[in-house]
């Protein structure tokens, strides 16, 4: 009696093996998640970039063409008269200088106080340091509007109204909790052995801060400056409350001068002024972004 063994046919190797030189992603077809991600990214880019492009094109547009034609259409002719008119009637140089002073002063105060406060809370440590850190973090949820009237009364008593510190102090104060949170989070990743080795070598807390903590905090400093510069440069509420003279007006207040009587507005000159006032902030962001990339690359190379 003979037996017969049934075997299942094996698939050929040539059928299952992928073709040479063909990537696996191409055989699986397009990834739906990747396609949707790219579409969403391009939509966000268009939404963010289109207003800037439109403002720039309108700043080069003739005033009659803008008033009689389609405001959102392409300009029929380009002119630089809007920029000359904006500088002649708007005192843009003074407004930009005031905004630079307020922005630089506020950022300097935020970085110095934020780094030292976070260093004391996270690195040095003391009794009830966690409670103090929690009190700082509570300041993140405090709205700025509730401090306008008390600050105005206090500034009027000590003759601090209509000065640069009247804008720099509250701007730095309300941004300080977030700065302390960012610096504290970064300092938590620095190994304690680094500070212990420096202490064994005879370095005190101030020398450790200057030689170890400060050089390692470059990327965090850039992040804090970039985040706060947007709000400080565009601040309107503090400047409008504490500034009384035209000589100390910042850019948001100065742009109101382009609005004439009976609601008539020189739109093309206003857009030209907006382009001029945005340019310093864009240059600062390019420099800081390059500094952050350089810091990341240096850290990766050393690691």
mmCIF file of C-alpha atoms in Angstrom:
data_model
loop_
_atom_site.group_PDB
_atom_site.id
_atom_site.type_symbol
_atom_site.label_atom_id
_atom_site.label_comp_id
_atom_site.label_asym_id
_atom_site.label_seq_id
_atom_site.Cartn_x
_atom_site.Cartn_y
_atom_site.Cartn_z
ATOM 1 C CA UNK A 1 0.000 0.000 0.000
ATOM 2 C CA UNK A 2 1.575 3.218 -1.115
ATOM 3 C CA UNK A 3 1.162 6.535 0.563
ATOM 4 C CA UNK A 4 1.339 9.847 -1.142
ATOM 5 C CA UNK A 5 2.480 12.982 0.658
ATOM 6 C CA UNK A 6 0.728 16.155 -0.364
ATOM 7 C CA UNK A 7 2.821 19.260 -0.160
ATOM 8 C CA UNK A 8 1.695 22.835 -0.583
ATOM 9 C CA UNK A 9 3.427 24.576 -3.460
ATOM 10 C CA UNK A 10 5.876 27.201 -2.286
ATOM 11 C CA UNK A 11 5.741 30.649 -3.864
ATOM 12 C CA UNK A 12 8.554 31.383 -6.192
ATOM 13 C CA UNK A 13 11.362 33.573 -4.992
ATOM 14 C CA UNK A 14 11.090 35.817 -7.984
ATOM 15 C CA UNK A 15 7.472 36.622 -7.186
ATOM 16 C CA UNK A 16 8.036 37.667 -3.548
ATOM 17 C CA UNK A 17 11.354 39.440 -3.924
ATOM 18 C CA UNK A 18 11.084 43.199 -4.509
ATOM 19 C CA UNK A 19 12.431 44.539 -7.746
ATOM 20 C CA UNK A 20 15.990 45.774 -7.520
ATOM 21 C CA UNK A 21 16.332 49.504 -6.963
ATOM 22 C CA UNK A 22 12.629 50.088 -6.214
ATOM 23 C CA UNK A 23 11.957 51.604 -2.748
ATOM 24 C CA UNK A 24 9.409 50.000 -0.438
ATOM 25 C CA UNK A 25 7.396 53.221 -0.138
ATOM 26 C CA UNK A 26 6.853 53.290 -3.911
ATOM 27 C CA UNK A 27 5.436 49.747 -3.884
ATOM 28 C CA UNK A 28 3.027 50.553 -1.060
ATOM 29 C CA UNK A 29 1.731 53.599 -2.861
ATOM 30 C CA UNK A 30 1.347 57.138 -1.446
ATOM 31 C CA UNK A 31 0.957 57.439 2.314
ATOM 32 C CA UNK A 32 -2.362 59.113 3.082
ATOM 33 C CA UNK A 33 -1.109 60.531 6.370
ATOM 34 C CA UNK A 34 1.932 62.036 4.702
ATOM 35 C CA UNK A 35 -0.142 63.574 1.929
ATOM 36 C CA UNK A 36 -2.611 65.113 4.384
ATOM 37 C CA UNK A 37 0.238 66.455 6.509
ATOM 38 C CA UNK A 38 1.825 68.167 3.531
ATOM 39 C CA UNK A 39 -1.483 69.640 2.417
ATOM 40 C CA UNK A 40 -2.165 71.032 5.899
ATOM 41 C CA UNK A 41 1.354 72.470 6.118
ATOM 42 C CA UNK A 42 1.019 74.203 2.748
ATOM 43 C CA UNK A 43 -2.383 75.596 3.728
ATOM 44 C CA UNK A 44 -0.919 77.016 6.945
ATOM 45 C CA UNK A 45 2.021 78.496 5.037
ATOM 46 C CA UNK A 46 -0.303 80.194 2.563
ATOM 47 C CA UNK A 47 -2.528 81.523 5.340
ATOM 48 C CA UNK A 48 0.486 82.960 7.174
ATOM 49 C CA UNK A 49 2.446 84.284 4.195
ATOM 50 C CA UNK A 50 -0.375 85.701 2.054
ATOM 51 C CA UNK A 51 -1.221 88.647 4.387
ATOM 52 C CA UNK A 52 2.449 89.675 4.468
ATOM 53 C CA UNK A 53 2.732 89.514 0.687
ATOM 54 C CA UNK A 54 -0.521 91.451 0.276
ATOM 55 C CA UNK A 55 0.623 94.182 2.693
ATOM 56 C CA UNK A 56 3.953 94.493 0.881
ATOM 57 C CA UNK A 57 2.316 94.725 -2.561
ATOM 58 C CA UNK A 58 -0.216 97.265 -1.283
ATOM 59 C CA UNK A 59 2.606 99.385 0.153
ATOM 60 C CA UNK A 60 3.987 99.681 -3.397
ATOM 61 C CA UNK A 61 0.615 100.397 -4.956
ATOM 62 C CA UNK A 62 -0.573 103.779 -6.150
ATOM 63 C CA UNK A 63 -3.100 105.430 -3.844
ATOM 64 C CA UNK A 64 -5.659 106.042 -6.599
ATOM 65 C CA UNK A 65 -5.264 102.528 -7.933
ATOM 66 C CA UNK A 66 -5.927 101.106 -4.466
ATOM 67 C CA UNK A 67 -8.981 103.337 -3.896
ATOM 68 C CA UNK A 68 -10.604 102.780 -7.309
ATOM 69 C CA UNK A 69 -9.586 99.211 -8.100
ATOM 70 C CA UNK A 70 -9.808 95.869 -6.350
ATOM 71 C CA UNK A 71 -8.030 96.127 -2.988
ATOM 72 C CA UNK A 72 -7.014 92.468 -3.147
ATOM 73 C CA UNK A 73 -5.929 92.523 -6.780
ATOM 74 C CA UNK A 74 -2.460 92.906 -8.201
ATOM 75 C CA UNK A 75 -1.161 96.478 -8.516
ATOM 76 C CA UNK A 76 -1.167 97.984 -11.970
ATOM 77 C CA UNK A 77 1.919 100.085 -11.192
ATOM 78 C CA UNK A 78 4.530 100.224 -8.446
ATOM 79 C CA UNK A 79 5.685 103.337 -6.623
ATOM 80 C CA UNK A 80 7.843 104.255 -3.618
ATOM 81 C CA UNK A 81 5.957 107.463 -2.826
ATOM 82 C CA UNK A 82 4.075 105.687 -0.053
ATOM 83 C CA UNK A 83 7.297 105.100 1.873
ATOM 84 C CA UNK A 84 8.459 108.689 1.491
ATOM 85 C CA UNK A 85 5.055 109.932 2.615
ATOM 86 C CA UNK A 86 5.082 107.550 5.586
ATOM 87 C CA UNK A 87 8.469 108.838 6.771
ATOM 88 C CA UNK A 88 7.557 112.468 6.130
ATOM 89 C CA UNK A 89 4.272 112.537 8.059
ATOM 90 C CA UNK A 90 4.503 109.623 10.457
ATOM 91 C CA UNK A 91 7.799 110.079 12.387
ATOM 92 C CA UNK A 92 8.593 106.420 11.879
ATOM 93 C CA UNK A 93 12.207 106.770 12.951
ATOM 94 C CA UNK A 94 11.202 107.998 16.393
ATOM 95 C CA UNK A 95 8.576 105.274 16.840
ATOM 96 C CA UNK A 96 10.988 102.538 15.786
ATOM 97 C CA UNK A 97 13.655 103.858 18.177
ATOM 98 C CA UNK A 98 11.167 103.909 21.073
ATOM 99 C CA UNK A 99 10.021 100.369 20.302
ATOM 100 C CA UNK A 100 13.639 99.174 20.118
ATOM 101 C CA UNK A 101 14.440 100.737 23.497
ATOM 102 C CA UNK A 102 11.405 99.175 25.138
ATOM 103 C CA UNK A 103 11.966 95.774 23.514
ATOM 104 C CA UNK A 104 15.677 95.601 24.321
ATOM 105 C CA UNK A 105 15.203 96.867 27.877
ATOM 106 C CA UNK A 106 12.354 94.460 28.598
ATOM 107 C CA UNK A 107 14.207 91.472 27.136
ATOM 108 C CA UNK A 108 17.345 92.309 29.092
ATOM 109 C CA UNK A 109 15.358 92.499 32.327
ATOM 110 C CA UNK A 110 13.460 89.298 31.530
ATOM 111 C CA UNK A 111 16.584 87.288 30.697
ATOM 112 C CA UNK A 112 18.662 88.490 33.673
ATOM 113 C CA UNK A 113 15.910 88.115 36.275
ATOM 114 C CA UNK A 114 14.587 84.892 34.734
ATOM 115 C CA UNK A 115 17.992 83.204 34.654
ATOM 116 C CA UNK A 116 18.914 84.239 38.184
ATOM 117 C CA UNK A 117 15.511 83.340 39.586
ATOM 118 C CA UNK A 118 15.498 79.939 37.920
ATOM 119 C CA UNK A 119 19.092 79.331 39.047
ATOM 120 C CA UNK A 120 18.158 80.055 42.647
ATOM 121 C CA UNK A 121 15.027 77.909 42.498
ATOM 122 C CA UNK A 122 16.277 74.934 40.491
ATOM 123 C CA UNK A 123 20.044 74.722 41.108
ATOM 124 C CA UNK A 124 20.761 76.284 44.487
ATOM 125 C CA UNK A 125 17.495 75.399 46.142
ATOM 126 C CA UNK A 126 16.262 76.647 49.483
ATOM 127 C CA UNK A 127 13.426 76.084 51.881
ATOM 128 C CA UNK A 128 9.994 76.573 50.319
ATOM 129 C CA UNK A 129 11.546 76.930 46.844
ATOM 130 C CA UNK A 130 8.730 74.847 45.370
ATOM 131 C CA UNK A 131 6.154 77.194 46.877
ATOM 132 C CA UNK A 132 7.959 80.203 45.420
ATOM 133 C CA UNK A 133 8.097 78.509 42.012
ATOM 134 C CA UNK A 134 4.359 77.821 42.212
ATOM 135 C CA UNK A 135 3.687 81.477 43.003
ATOM 136 C CA UNK A 136 5.651 82.522 39.933
ATOM 137 C CA UNK A 137 3.716 80.087 37.762
ATOM 138 C CA UNK A 138 0.423 81.488 39.051
ATOM 139 C CA UNK A 139 1.466 84.778 37.458
ATOM 140 C CA UNK A 140 1.067 83.204 34.024
ATOM 141 C CA UNK A 141 -2.723 83.156 34.361
ATOM 142 C CA UNK A 142 -3.022 86.727 35.694
ATOM 143 C CA UNK A 143 -4.455 89.044 32.991
ATOM 144 C CA UNK A 144 -2.604 92.282 32.362
ATOM 145 C CA UNK A 145 -5.789 94.364 32.387
ATOM 146 C CA UNK A 146 -6.259 94.086 36.150
ATOM 147 C CA UNK A 147 -2.917 95.821 36.769
ATOM 148 C CA UNK A 148 -3.507 98.911 34.624
ATOM 149 C CA UNK A 149 -5.336 101.060 37.169
ATOM 150 C CA UNK A 150 -3.120 100.206 40.178
ATOM 151 C CA UNK A 151 0.030 100.743 38.128
ATOM 152 C CA UNK A 152 -1.261 104.053 36.774
ATOM 153 C CA UNK A 153 -1.968 105.290 40.303
ATOM 154 C CA UNK A 154 1.426 104.161 41.597
ATOM 155 C CA UNK A 155 3.283 105.634 38.622
ATOM 156 C CA UNK A 156 1.516 108.967 39.047
ATOM 157 C CA UNK A 157 2.570 109.102 42.720
ATOM 158 C CA UNK A 158 6.261 108.455 42.007
ATOM 159 C CA UNK A 159 6.393 110.524 38.772
ATOM 160 C CA UNK A 160 7.069 107.488 36.570
ATOM 161 C CA UNK A 161 4.343 108.155 34.006
ATOM 162 C CA UNK A 162 5.406 108.967 30.445
ATOM 163 C CA UNK A 163 8.803 107.278 30.797
ATOM 164 C CA UNK A 164 10.453 104.206 29.332
ATOM 165 C CA UNK A 165 10.468 102.317 32.669
ATOM 166 C CA UNK A 166 6.695 102.707 32.894
ATOM 167 C CA UNK A 167 6.450 100.380 29.870
ATOM 168 C CA UNK A 168 9.500 98.185 30.475
ATOM 169 C CA UNK A 169 8.699 97.199 34.075
ATOM 170 C CA UNK A 170 5.177 95.762 33.525
ATOM 171 C CA UNK A 171 6.156 94.105 30.250
ATOM 172 C CA UNK A 172 9.058 92.349 31.950
ATOM 173 C CA UNK A 173 7.029 91.550 35.043
ATOM 174 C CA UNK A 174 4.246 89.770 33.209
ATOM 175 C CA UNK A 175 6.718 87.841 31.024
ATOM 176 C CA UNK A 176 8.942 86.792 33.924
ATOM 177 C CA UNK A 177 6.883 83.739 35.090
ATOM 178 C CA UNK A 178 7.135 82.048 31.685
ATOM 179 C CA UNK A 179 10.861 82.851 31.497
ATOM 180 C CA UNK A 180 11.473 81.312 34.922
ATOM 181 C CA UNK A 181 9.506 78.232 33.889
ATOM 182 C CA UNK A 182 11.570 77.790 30.706
ATOM 183 C CA UNK A 183 14.914 78.331 32.436
ATOM 184 C CA UNK A 184 13.974 76.043 35.319
ATOM 185 C CA UNK A 185 12.955 73.294 32.922
ATOM 186 C CA UNK A 186 16.292 73.582 31.126
ATOM 187 C CA UNK A 187 18.360 73.677 34.311
ATOM 188 C CA UNK A 188 16.708 70.435 35.406
ATOM 189 C CA UNK A 189 18.457 68.619 32.527
ATOM 190 C CA UNK A 190 21.953 69.773 33.521
ATOM 191 C CA UNK A 191 23.593 66.918 35.482
ATOM 192 C CA UNK A 192 24.134 67.609 39.145
ATOM 193 C CA UNK A 193 27.574 66.043 38.848
ATOM 194 C CA UNK A 194 28.669 69.040 36.777
ATOM 195 C CA UNK A 195 27.900 71.440 39.617
ATOM 196 C CA UNK A 196 29.411 69.095 42.195
ATOM 197 C CA UNK A 197 32.651 68.820 40.204
ATOM 198 C CA UNK A 198 32.831 72.612 39.919
ATOM 199 C CA UNK A 199 32.233 72.960 43.666
ATOM 200 C CA UNK A 200 35.026 70.476 44.429
ATOM 201 C CA UNK A 201 37.347 72.592 42.285
ATOM 202 C CA UNK A 202 36.605 75.579 44.503
ATOM 203 C CA UNK A 203 34.035 77.420 42.354
ATOM 204 C CA UNK A 204 31.347 79.340 44.175
ATOM 205 C CA UNK A 205 27.703 79.797 43.088
ATOM 206 C CA UNK A 206 28.407 82.983 41.146
ATOM 207 C CA UNK A 207 31.344 81.480 39.294
ATOM 208 C CA UNK A 208 29.358 78.324 38.519
ATOM 209 C CA UNK A 209 26.563 80.466 37.138
ATOM 210 C CA UNK A 210 28.942 82.499 34.964
ATOM 211 C CA UNK A 211 31.130 79.616 33.744
ATOM 212 C CA UNK A 212 28.653 76.715 33.434
ATOM 213 C CA UNK A 213 25.002 77.754 33.569
ATOM 214 C CA UNK A 214 25.201 80.885 31.426
ATOM 215 C CA UNK A 215 27.087 79.347 28.448
ATOM 216 C CA UNK A 216 24.750 76.347 28.398
ATOM 217 C CA UNK A 217 21.658 78.579 28.395
ATOM 218 C CA UNK A 218 22.211 80.240 25.012
ATOM 219 C CA UNK A 219 19.423 78.341 23.242
ATOM 220 C CA UNK A 220 16.988 78.986 26.082
ATOM 221 C CA UNK A 221 17.883 82.687 26.065
ATOM 222 C CA UNK A 222 17.206 82.852 22.331
ATOM 223 C CA UNK A 223 13.860 81.091 22.838
ATOM 224 C CA UNK A 224 12.791 83.478 25.604
ATOM 225 C CA UNK A 225 13.812 86.533 23.568
ATOM 226 C CA UNK A 226 12.030 85.317 20.431
ATOM 227 C CA UNK A 227 8.808 84.517 22.289
ATOM 228 C CA UNK A 228 8.660 87.795 24.210
ATOM 229 C CA UNK A 229 9.841 90.106 21.431
ATOM 230 C CA UNK A 230 6.624 89.550 19.472
ATOM 231 C CA UNK A 231 4.376 90.678 22.314
ATOM 232 C CA UNK A 232 6.652 93.513 23.450
ATOM 233 C CA UNK A 233 7.090 94.929 19.936
ATOM 234 C CA UNK A 234 3.329 94.799 19.324
ATOM 235 C CA UNK A 235 2.318 95.976 22.790
ATOM 236 C CA UNK A 236 -0.440 98.554 22.751
ATOM 237 C CA UNK A 237 -2.189 98.401 26.104
ATOM 238 C CA UNK A 238 0.711 99.465 28.359
ATOM 239 C CA UNK A 239 1.998 102.095 25.956
ATOM 240 C CA UNK A 240 -1.472 103.543 25.462
ATOM 241 C CA UNK A 241 -2.028 103.714 29.233
ATOM 242 C CA UNK A 242 1.295 105.056 30.508
ATOM 243 C CA UNK A 243 2.571 107.167 27.573
ATOM 244 C CA UNK A 244 1.184 110.696 27.405
ATOM 245 C CA UNK A 245 3.483 112.509 24.949
ATOM 246 C CA UNK A 246 4.227 111.927 21.284
ATOM 247 C CA UNK A 247 7.967 111.665 21.860
ATOM 248 C CA UNK A 248 7.646 108.297 23.642
ATOM 249 C CA UNK A 249 5.056 106.693 21.408
ATOM 250 C CA UNK A 250 5.894 103.223 20.152
ATOM 251 C CA UNK A 251 4.966 101.779 16.779
ATOM 252 C CA UNK A 252 1.437 100.573 17.655
ATOM 253 C CA UNK A 253 0.582 104.040 18.971
ATOM 254 C CA UNK A 254 2.369 105.853 16.162
ATOM 255 C CA UNK A 255 0.396 104.085 13.459
ATOM 256 C CA UNK A 256 -2.710 105.871 14.744
ATOM 257 C CA UNK A 257 -1.354 109.095 13.267
ATOM 258 C CA UNK A 258 -2.183 107.834 9.785
ATOM 259 C CA UNK A 259 -5.879 108.067 10.564
ATOM 260 C CA UNK A 260 -7.126 111.528 9.672
ATOM 261 C CA UNK A 261 -10.334 113.380 10.378
ATOM 262 C CA UNK A 262 -13.737 111.980 9.354
ATOM 263 C CA UNK A 263 -12.316 108.483 9.276
ATOM 264 C CA UNK A 264 -10.214 109.150 6.164
ATOM 265 C CA UNK A 265 -7.182 106.862 6.135
ATOM 266 C CA UNK A 266 -4.103 106.877 3.944
ATOM 267 C CA UNK A 267 -4.060 103.113 3.506
ATOM 268 C CA UNK A 268 -1.102 102.814 1.171
ATOM 269 C CA UNK A 269 1.124 104.920 3.442
ATOM 270 C CA UNK A 270 -0.127 102.922 6.421
ATOM 271 C CA UNK A 271 0.842 99.651 4.746
ATOM 272 C CA UNK A 272 4.225 101.136 3.896
ATOM 273 C CA UNK A 273 4.692 102.091 7.548
ATOM 274 C CA UNK A 274 3.698 98.568 8.611
ATOM 275 C CA UNK A 275 6.300 97.071 6.260
ATOM 276 C CA UNK A 276 8.980 99.381 7.625
ATOM 277 C CA UNK A 277 8.119 98.637 11.249
ATOM 278 C CA UNK A 278 8.004 94.875 10.715
ATOM 279 C CA UNK A 279 11.440 94.770 9.065
ATOM 280 C CA UNK A 280 13.539 95.202 12.274
ATOM 281 C CA UNK A 281 11.601 92.410 13.972
ATOM 282 C CA UNK A 282 12.159 90.087 11.026
ATOM 283 C CA UNK A 283 15.895 90.847 11.039
ATOM 284 C CA UNK A 284 16.092 90.115 14.756
ATOM 285 C CA UNK A 285 14.313 86.817 14.267
ATOM 286 C CA UNK A 286 16.663 85.812 11.460
ATOM 287 C CA UNK A 287 19.700 86.556 13.615
ATOM 288 C CA UNK A 288 18.294 84.761 16.661
ATOM 289 C CA UNK A 289 17.197 81.802 14.587
ATOM 290 C CA UNK A 290 20.699 81.494 13.183
ATOM 291 C CA UNK A 291 22.146 81.737 16.689
ATOM 292 C CA UNK A 292 19.840 78.966 17.887
ATOM 293 C CA UNK A 293 20.807 76.693 14.980
ATOM 294 C CA UNK A 294 24.489 77.383 15.635
ATOM 295 C CA UNK A 295 24.030 76.537 19.300
ATOM 296 C CA UNK A 296 22.268 73.270 18.498
ATOM 297 C CA UNK A 297 24.937 72.294 15.981
ATOM 298 C CA UNK A 298 27.730 73.132 18.426
ATOM 299 C CA UNK A 299 26.066 71.087 21.148
ATOM 300 C CA UNK A 300 25.622 68.125 18.846
ATOM 301 C CA UNK A 301 29.256 68.329 17.736
ATOM 302 C CA UNK A 302 30.533 68.452 21.292
ATOM 303 C CA UNK A 303 28.239 65.581 22.265
#
